Amino acid sequence: ERSRTPDGRSGWAARRPLLWRLPLVAFLIGGIVCLKYLDGRLGSDYRRSAADLAVQADALIESAVASRASSLHALDLLLAATPSPEEQRARFSVFAGSFAKENLDVLRVFRLDERGVVTAAAPAPTSDDDITRENHLLIAETRSALERALATGAPATTGLMALRNDTLGFVIYDPIIVRGRTTGYVGASIAYAPLLR
């Protein structure tokens, strides 16, 4: 005889209400497993997509920096080929002004003498904490970039640094070489946020 429960029902009758719940539990477990699998696939797709976007962004930033360095080198060659100081100042003013105006990420274009002192800047600095008010050989980040530009005779950049107030960015320097001698540098301070935008 089947065992009885305290309420008088047989053991089989007591378990029968539980049996219809088993498919529901199996269905829920299967659903959770499927959701976990889909979440993993979507997460993998998102990571792959993010990696592709990062590679594209890196290429765009590298291209933009190369473009700025190329324009700066053109200014360098223009100044090196001009013998008259008055004409150099005029050419610098026109070229640097239009270069800064056309590129929103370029805060300032400047010319330095061989001692690291800024002799001209476009547009002119308006605040005392602007990097163009400093001797660039006395700032650790800019000094190392100037030394690399001098050693290689090619453009060199600083790492990320404060350009003015809370504006972060970097500086590109290109040495002005006249008859094998470095007579100064042209530089451009590039703000990071507009460059990324």
Short mmCIF file of C-alpha atoms in Angstrom, two decimals:
data_model
loop_
_atom_site.label_atom_id
_atom_site.label_comp_id
_atom_site.label_asym_id
_atom_site.label_seq_id
_atom_site.Cartn_x
_atom_site.Cartn_y
_atom_site.Cartn_z
CA GLU A 1 0.00 0.00 0.00
CA ARG A 2 1.24 3.47 -0.83
CA SER A 3 2.47 5.63 2.01
CA ARG A 4 0.15 8.35 3.14
CA THR A 5 0.89 12.00 3.92
CA PRO A 6 -0.44 13.65 7.09
CA ASP A 7 -3.40 15.08 5.13
CA GLY A 8 -4.41 11.59 4.02
CA ARG A 9 -3.22 11.72 0.36
CA SER A 10 -0.98 9.06 -1.10
CA GLY A 11 2.73 9.90 -1.81
CA TRP A 12 2.11 9.87 -5.58
CA ALA A 13 -0.78 12.31 -5.26
CA ALA A 14 1.33 14.61 -3.10
CA ARG A 15 4.15 14.68 -5.69
CA ARG A 16 1.91 15.15 -8.73
CA PRO A 17 1.47 18.95 -8.25
CA LEU A 18 5.28 19.23 -8.25
CA LEU A 19 5.66 17.35 -11.55
CA TRP A 20 3.92 20.00 -13.66
CA ARG A 21 6.39 22.56 -12.30
CA LEU A 22 9.45 20.65 -13.56
CA PRO A 23 8.96 21.63 -17.25
CA LEU A 24 8.54 25.25 -16.14
CA VAL A 25 11.79 25.11 -14.15
CA ALA A 26 13.56 23.45 -17.12
CA PHE A 27 12.18 26.14 -19.43
CA LEU A 28 13.42 28.92 -17.10
CA ILE A 29 16.86 27.34 -16.80
CA GLY A 30 17.05 26.95 -20.58
CA GLY A 31 16.01 30.60 -21.01
CA ILE A 32 18.70 31.79 -18.59
CA VAL A 33 21.34 29.71 -20.38
CA CYS A 34 20.24 31.16 -23.75
CA LEU A 35 20.30 34.72 -22.40
CA LYS A 36 23.76 34.17 -20.95
CA TYR A 37 24.96 32.83 -24.32
CA LEU A 38 23.44 35.78 -26.22
CA ASP A 39 24.92 38.23 -23.72
CA GLY A 40 28.35 36.71 -24.27
CA ARG A 41 27.99 36.90 -28.06
CA LEU A 42 26.78 40.52 -27.95
CA GLY A 43 29.55 41.45 -25.51
CA SER A 44 32.11 39.88 -27.83
CA ASP A 45 30.65 41.76 -30.81
CA TYR A 46 30.69 45.04 -28.87
CA ARG A 47 34.32 44.50 -27.83
CA ARG A 48 35.31 43.72 -31.42
CA SER A 49 33.42 46.78 -32.65
CA ALA A 50 35.03 48.98 -29.98
CA ALA A 51 38.48 47.68 -30.95
CA ASP A 52 37.80 48.47 -34.62
CA LEU A 53 36.62 51.99 -33.71
CA ALA A 54 39.72 52.51 -31.56
CA VAL A 55 41.97 51.52 -34.48
CA GLN A 56 40.09 53.93 -36.78
CA ALA A 57 40.28 56.74 -34.21
CA ASP A 58 44.01 56.11 -33.76
CA ALA A 59 44.54 56.32 -37.52
CA LEU A 60 42.52 59.56 -37.75
CA ILE A 61 44.44 61.16 -34.87
CA GLU A 62 47.76 60.07 -36.36
CA SER A 63 46.72 61.50 -39.72
CA ALA A 64 45.64 64.80 -38.15
CA VAL A 65 48.90 65.14 -36.21
CA ALA A 66 50.91 64.32 -39.34
CA SER A 67 48.96 66.98 -41.23
CA ARG A 68 49.71 69.60 -38.54
CA ALA A 69 53.39 68.60 -38.53
CA SER A 70 53.50 68.85 -42.33
CA SER A 71 51.99 72.35 -42.27
CA LEU A 72 54.45 73.37 -39.57
CA HIS A 73 57.32 72.04 -41.68
CA ALA A 74 56.07 74.11 -44.63
CA LEU A 75 56.24 77.21 -42.40
CA ASP A 76 59.71 76.14 -41.30
CA LEU A 77 60.92 75.90 -44.92
CA LEU A 78 59.27 79.21 -45.77
CA LEU A 79 61.10 81.00 -42.95
CA ALA A 80 64.43 79.27 -43.67
CA ALA A 81 64.27 80.42 -47.31
CA THR A 82 63.59 84.07 -46.39
CA PRO A 83 66.75 86.08 -45.69
CA SER A 84 65.16 89.30 -44.44
CA PRO A 85 63.93 89.39 -40.80
CA GLU A 86 61.10 91.78 -41.76
CA GLU A 87 59.88 89.44 -44.48
CA GLN A 88 60.18 86.47 -42.12
CA ARG A 89 57.94 88.26 -39.61
CA ALA A 90 55.40 89.10 -42.33
CA ARG A 91 55.35 85.55 -43.71
CA PHE A 92 55.11 84.07 -40.25
CA SER A 93 52.20 86.34 -39.34
CA VAL A 94 50.20 85.48 -42.49
CA PHE A 95 50.92 81.75 -42.53
CA ALA A 96 50.64 81.13 -38.78
CA GLY A 97 47.46 83.19 -38.49
CA SER A 98 45.67 81.30 -41.25
CA PHE A 99 47.00 77.93 -40.00
CA ALA A 100 45.61 78.55 -36.50
CA LYS A 101 42.32 79.88 -37.86
CA GLU A 102 41.73 76.88 -40.17
CA ASN A 103 42.47 74.27 -37.47
CA LEU A 104 40.36 74.62 -34.33
CA ASP A 105 42.68 72.32 -32.40
CA VAL A 106 45.68 74.63 -32.99
CA LEU A 107 45.75 77.04 -30.06
CA ARG A 108 48.84 78.92 -31.10
CA VAL A 109 51.65 78.86 -33.65
CA PHE A 110 54.93 80.37 -32.47
CA ARG A 111 58.51 80.93 -33.39
CA LEU A 112 61.33 80.35 -30.92
CA ASP A 113 64.94 81.42 -31.07
CA GLU A 114 67.71 78.89 -30.47
CA ARG A 115 67.56 79.65 -26.70
CA GLY A 116 63.90 78.52 -26.48
CA VAL A 117 62.42 82.02 -26.11
CA VAL A 118 59.22 82.73 -28.06
CA THR A 119 59.86 85.64 -30.44
CA ALA A 120 56.50 85.61 -32.27
CA ALA A 121 53.10 83.97 -31.78
CA ALA A 122 49.85 83.89 -33.71
CA PRO A 123 47.30 84.52 -32.44
CA ALA A 124 48.95 86.57 -29.70
CA PRO A 125 48.62 85.08 -26.20
CA THR A 126 45.99 86.75 -24.01
CA SER A 127 46.75 85.23 -20.61
CA ASP A 128 49.87 84.96 -18.48
CA ASP A 129 49.56 81.20 -18.01
CA ASP A 130 49.84 80.47 -21.75
CA ILE A 131 52.80 78.26 -22.65
CA THR A 132 54.02 80.81 -25.20
CA ARG A 133 54.96 83.14 -22.33
CA GLU A 134 57.55 80.62 -21.07
CA ASN A 135 61.09 79.75 -22.13
CA HIS A 136 60.54 76.33 -23.68
CA LEU A 137 63.99 75.04 -22.75
CA LEU A 138 63.13 75.57 -19.07
CA ILE A 139 60.02 73.34 -19.13
CA ALA A 140 60.88 69.62 -18.82
CA GLU A 141 58.23 68.35 -21.30
CA THR A 142 59.07 70.90 -24.01
CA ARG A 143 62.84 70.73 -23.49
CA SER A 144 62.98 67.02 -24.31
CA ALA A 145 60.94 67.56 -27.51
CA LEU A 146 63.20 70.48 -28.53
CA GLU A 147 66.28 68.35 -27.92
CA ARG A 148 64.83 65.54 -30.08
CA ALA A 149 63.96 68.02 -32.86
CA LEU A 150 67.50 69.44 -32.70
CA ALA A 151 69.12 65.98 -32.73
CA THR A 152 67.04 64.62 -35.62
CA GLY A 153 66.47 67.82 -37.60
CA ALA A 154 62.81 66.76 -37.89
CA PRO A 155 59.53 67.56 -36.12
CA ALA A 156 59.15 66.28 -32.55
CA THR A 157 56.20 66.34 -30.15
CA THR A 158 55.84 66.60 -26.42
CA GLY A 159 53.70 64.25 -24.40
CA LEU A 160 50.35 65.32 -22.99
CA MET A 161 50.74 68.53 -20.97
CA ALA A 162 48.84 71.61 -19.75
CA LEU A 163 49.00 74.28 -22.44
CA ARG A 164 47.07 76.96 -20.55
CA ASN A 165 44.61 76.93 -17.67
CA ASP A 166 43.11 73.43 -17.75
CA THR A 167 43.61 72.91 -21.49
CA LEU A 168 45.48 69.68 -22.16
CA GLY A 169 47.34 69.00 -25.36
CA PHE A 170 50.81 68.72 -26.84
CA VAL A 171 53.32 70.84 -28.74
CA ILE A 172 54.95 70.07 -32.08
CA TYR A 173 58.36 71.62 -32.79
CA ASP A 174 60.24 71.81 -36.07
CA PRO A 175 63.82 73.18 -36.18
CA ILE A 176 64.59 76.01 -38.61
CA ILE A 177 67.83 75.00 -40.32
CA VAL A 178 69.70 77.58 -42.37
CA ARG A 179 72.91 76.45 -44.10
CA GLY A 180 73.25 73.44 -41.78
CA ARG A 181 72.76 75.46 -38.57
CA THR A 182 69.66 75.49 -36.37
CA THR A 183 68.61 79.13 -36.00
CA GLY A 184 65.41 78.53 -34.06
CA TYR A 185 62.18 76.57 -34.11
CA VAL A 186 58.59 76.88 -35.19
CA GLY A 187 56.03 75.28 -32.92
CA ALA A 188 52.31 74.72 -32.58
CA SER A 189 50.33 73.99 -29.43
CA ILE A 190 47.54 71.50 -30.18
CA ALA A 191 44.56 71.17 -27.83
CA TYR A 192 43.61 67.54 -27.29
CA ALA A 193 39.81 67.84 -26.91
CA PRO A 194 39.12 69.64 -30.24
CA LEU A 195 41.53 67.28 -32.00
CA LEU A 196 39.59 64.28 -30.67
CA ARG A 197 36.26 65.84 -31.66
#
